[in-house]
PDB file of C-alpha atoms in Angstrom:
ATOM      1  CA  MET A   1      23.245-141.724 -21.346  1.00  0.00           C
ATOM      2  CA  VAL A   2      22.267-138.890 -18.857  1.00  0.00           C
ATOM      3  CA  LYS A   3      25.415-136.996 -19.820  1.00  0.00           C
ATOM      4  CA  LEU A   4      24.783-137.307 -23.463  1.00  0.00           C
ATOM      5  CA  GLN A   5      21.312-136.082 -22.630  1.00  0.00           C
ATOM      6  CA  GLU A   6      22.429-133.004 -20.963  1.00  0.00           C
ATOM      7  CA  THR A   7      25.035-131.875 -23.649  1.00  0.00           C
ATOM      8  CA  ILE A   8      22.377-131.874 -26.512  1.00  0.00           C
ATOM      9  CA  SER A   9      20.029-129.929 -24.186  1.00  0.00           C
ATOM     10  CA  ARG A  10      22.640-127.794 -23.525  1.00  0.00           C
ATOM     11  CA  ASN A  11      23.823-127.453 -27.164  1.00  0.00           C
ATOM     12  CA  TYR A  12      20.248-126.882 -27.948  1.00  0.00           C
ATOM     13  CA  GLU A  13      20.117-124.116 -25.953  1.00  0.00           C
ATOM     14  CA  GLU A  14      23.198-122.807 -26.674  1.00  0.00           C
ATOM     15  CA  LEU A  15      21.924-122.921 -30.369  1.00  0.00           C
ATOM     16  CA  THR A  16      18.820-121.486 -29.440  1.00  0.00           C
ATOM     17  CA  ASN A  17      20.172-118.835 -27.831  1.00  0.00           C
ATOM     18  CA  LYS A  18      22.418-118.285 -30.987  1.00  0.00           C
ATOM     19  CA  ILE A  19      19.728-118.057 -33.738  1.00  0.00           C
ATOM     20  CA  GLU A  20      17.981-115.621 -31.506  1.00  0.00           C
ATOM     21  CA  LYS A  21      20.823-112.881 -31.375  1.00  0.00           C
ATOM     22  CA  LEU A  22      21.046-113.694 -35.350  1.00  0.00           C
ATOM     23  CA  ASP A  23      17.454-112.974 -35.536  1.00  0.00           C
ATOM     24  CA  ASN A  24      17.688-109.671 -33.649  1.00  0.00           C
ATOM     25  CA  LYS A  25      20.598-109.036 -35.522  1.00  0.00           C
ATOM     26  CA  PHE A  26      18.601-109.258 -38.836  1.00  0.00           C
ATOM     27  CA  ASP A  27      15.872-107.070 -37.548  1.00  0.00           C
ATOM     28  CA  SER A  28      18.495-104.460 -36.733  1.00  0.00           C
ATOM     29  CA  ILE A  29      20.129-104.569 -40.233  1.00  0.00           C
ATOM     30  CA  GLN A  30      16.977-104.968 -42.000  1.00  0.00           C
ATOM     31  CA  GLU A  31      15.655-101.652 -39.898  1.00  0.00           C
ATOM     32  CA  ALA A  32      18.658-100.100 -40.696  1.00  0.00           C
ATOM     33  CA  ILE A  33      18.270-100.534 -44.616  1.00  0.00           C
ATOM     34  CA  GLN A  34      14.386 -99.635 -44.416  1.00  0.00           C
ATOM     35  CA  LYS A  35      15.676 -96.085 -43.073  1.00  0.00           C
ATOM     36  CA  ASN A  36      18.900 -95.961 -45.576  1.00  0.00           C
ATOM     37  CA  GLU A  37      16.010 -96.459 -48.609  1.00  0.00           C
ATOM     38  CA  GLN A  38      14.308 -93.889 -46.685  1.00  0.00           C
ATOM     39  CA  LYS A  39      17.434 -91.516 -46.806  1.00  0.00           C
ATOM     40  CA  ILE A  40      18.096 -92.016 -50.570  1.00  0.00           C
ATOM     41  CA  LYS A  41      14.376 -91.347 -51.398  1.00  0.00           C
ATOM     42  CA  THR A  42      14.874 -87.969 -49.702  1.00  0.00           C
ATOM     43  CA  VAL A  43      17.956 -87.261 -51.274  1.00  0.00           C
ATOM     44  CA  GLU A  44      16.409 -88.411 -54.563  1.00  0.00           C
ATOM     45  CA  VAL A  45      13.690 -86.052 -53.992  1.00  0.00           C
ATOM     46  CA  LYS A  46      16.039 -83.255 -52.762  1.00  0.00           C
ATOM     47  CA  ALA A  47      17.970 -83.651 -55.628  1.00  0.00           C
ATOM     48  CA  GLU A  48      15.292 -83.233 -58.165  1.00  0.00           C
ATOM     49  CA  ARG A  49      13.996 -80.141 -56.589  1.00  0.00           C
ATOM     50  CA  THR A  50      17.624 -78.922 -56.846  1.00  0.00           C
ATOM     51  CA  GLU A  51      18.191 -80.011 -60.625  1.00  0.00           C
ATOM     52  CA  LYS A  52      14.570 -78.281 -61.392  1.00  0.00           C
ATOM     53  CA  LYS A  53      16.292 -74.918 -59.943  1.00  0.00           C
ATOM     54  CA  LEU A  54      19.255 -75.427 -61.685  1.00  0.00           C
ATOM     55  CA  GLU A  55      17.682 -75.457 -65.240  1.00  0.00           C
ATOM     56  CA  GLN A  56      15.428 -72.472 -63.996  1.00  0.00           C
ATOM     57  CA  VAL A  57      18.101 -70.538 -62.899  1.00  0.00           C
ATOM     58  CA  ASP A  58      19.663 -71.619 -66.255  1.00  0.00           C
ATOM     59  CA  GLN A  59      16.767 -70.269 -68.549  1.00  0.00           C
ATOM     60  CA  ARG A  60      16.840 -67.590 -66.848  1.00  0.00           C
ATOM     61  CA  MET A  61      20.388 -67.013 -67.156  1.00  0.00           C
ATOM     62  CA  MET A  62      19.919 -67.623 -71.273  1.00  0.00           C
ATOM     63  CA  GLU A  63      17.275 -64.908 -71.654  1.00  0.00           C
ATOM     64  CA  THR A  64      19.320 -62.406 -69.338  1.00  0.00           C
ATOM     65  CA  ASN A  65      22.632 -62.995 -71.948  1.00  0.00           C
ATOM     66  CA  LYS A  66      19.803 -62.772 -74.766  1.00  0.00           C
ATOM     67  CA  ASN A  67      18.616 -59.284 -73.911  1.00  0.00           C
ATOM     68  CA  LEU A  68      22.078 -58.251 -72.835  1.00  0.00           C
ATOM     69  CA  GLU A  69      23.152 -59.493 -76.617  1.00  0.00           C
ATOM     70  CA  GLY A  70      20.452 -57.157 -77.863  1.00  0.00           C
ATOM     71  CA  SER A  71      21.287 -54.546 -75.734  1.00  0.00           C
ATOM     72  CA  LEU A  72      24.571 -54.874 -76.587  1.00  0.00           C
ATOM     73  CA  VAL A  73      23.782 -54.927 -80.096  1.00  0.00           C
ATOM     74  CA  HIS A  74      21.919 -52.231 -79.800  1.00  0.00           C
ATOM     75  CA  LEU A  75      24.912 -49.701 -78.112  1.00  0.00           C
ATOM     76  CA  GLU A  76      27.255 -50.864 -80.891  1.00  0.00           C
ATOM     77  CA  MET A  77      24.573 -49.686 -83.883  1.00  0.00           C
ATOM     78  CA  ASP A  78      24.371 -46.267 -82.053  1.00  0.00           C
ATOM     79  CA  ARG A  79      27.995 -45.874 -81.952  1.00  0.00           C
ATOM     80  CA  ALA A  80      28.237 -47.144 -85.157  1.00  0.00           C
ATOM     81  CA  SER A  81      25.798 -44.460 -85.830  1.00  0.00           C
ATOM     82  CA  PHE A  82      26.949 -42.126 -83.685  1.00  0.00           C
ATOM     83  CA  TYR A  83      30.452 -42.285 -86.069  1.00  0.00           C
ATOM     84  CA  LEU A  84      29.010 -42.504 -89.282  1.00  0.00           C
ATOM     85  CA  ARG A  85      27.408 -39.094 -88.864  1.00  0.00           C
ATOM     86  CA  PHE A  86      30.786 -37.288 -89.161  1.00  0.00           C
ATOM     87  CA  GLN A  87      31.886 -39.394 -92.093  1.00  0.00           C
ATOM     88  CA  ASN A  88      31.146 -36.836 -94.639  1.00  0.00           C
ATOM     89  CA  ILE A  89      31.570 -34.094 -92.836  1.00  0.00           C
ATOM     90  CA  THR A  90      34.266 -31.446 -93.747  1.00  0.00           C
ATOM     91  CA  GLU A  91      36.539 -29.774 -91.641  1.00  0.00           C
ATOM     92  CA  THR A  92      37.683 -26.551 -92.632  1.00  0.00           C
ATOM     93  CA  LYS A  93      40.795 -24.738 -91.207  1.00  0.00           C
ATOM     94  CA  ASP A  94      38.821 -22.681 -88.764  1.00  0.00           C
ATOM     95  CA  GLU A  95      36.469 -25.248 -87.292  1.00  0.00           C
ATOM     96  CA  ASP A  96      36.733 -28.285 -84.603  1.00  0.00           C
ATOM     97  CA  LEU A  97      35.854 -31.867 -85.098  1.00  0.00           C
ATOM     98  CA  GLY A  98      35.698 -32.076 -82.177  1.00  0.00           C
ATOM     99  CA  LYS A  99      33.409 -29.702 -81.041  1.00  0.00           C
ATOM    100  CA  LEU A 100      30.988 -30.605 -84.340  1.00  0.00           C
ATOM    101  CA  MET A 101      31.060 -34.041 -83.153  1.00  0.00           C
ATOM    102  CA  ALA A 102      30.018 -33.077 -79.499  1.00  0.00           C
ATOM    103  CA  ASN A 103      27.161 -30.828 -80.413  1.00  0.00           C
TER     104      ASN A 103
END
């Protein structure tokens, strides 16, 4: 009977120790989960900021593209009008069309 009580007592102590260790592990896992959740939140905030910045850059690029397209259209129109000026010019034998265009 004494041996049985000793065995029960020893088993109880072992179980108590194991439960305590499990509690400690559980606490450390919960702490790790909380840290990871905080890291995830900060990454999400950074991702949102980056996305906003990308949207702003995209908007500026589209505006710049529109400006460049407008400038290109104006340059092409100027070029076309420059060449159209000479469409009705008749060249005589003693005139050089290249010189006329340069003036």
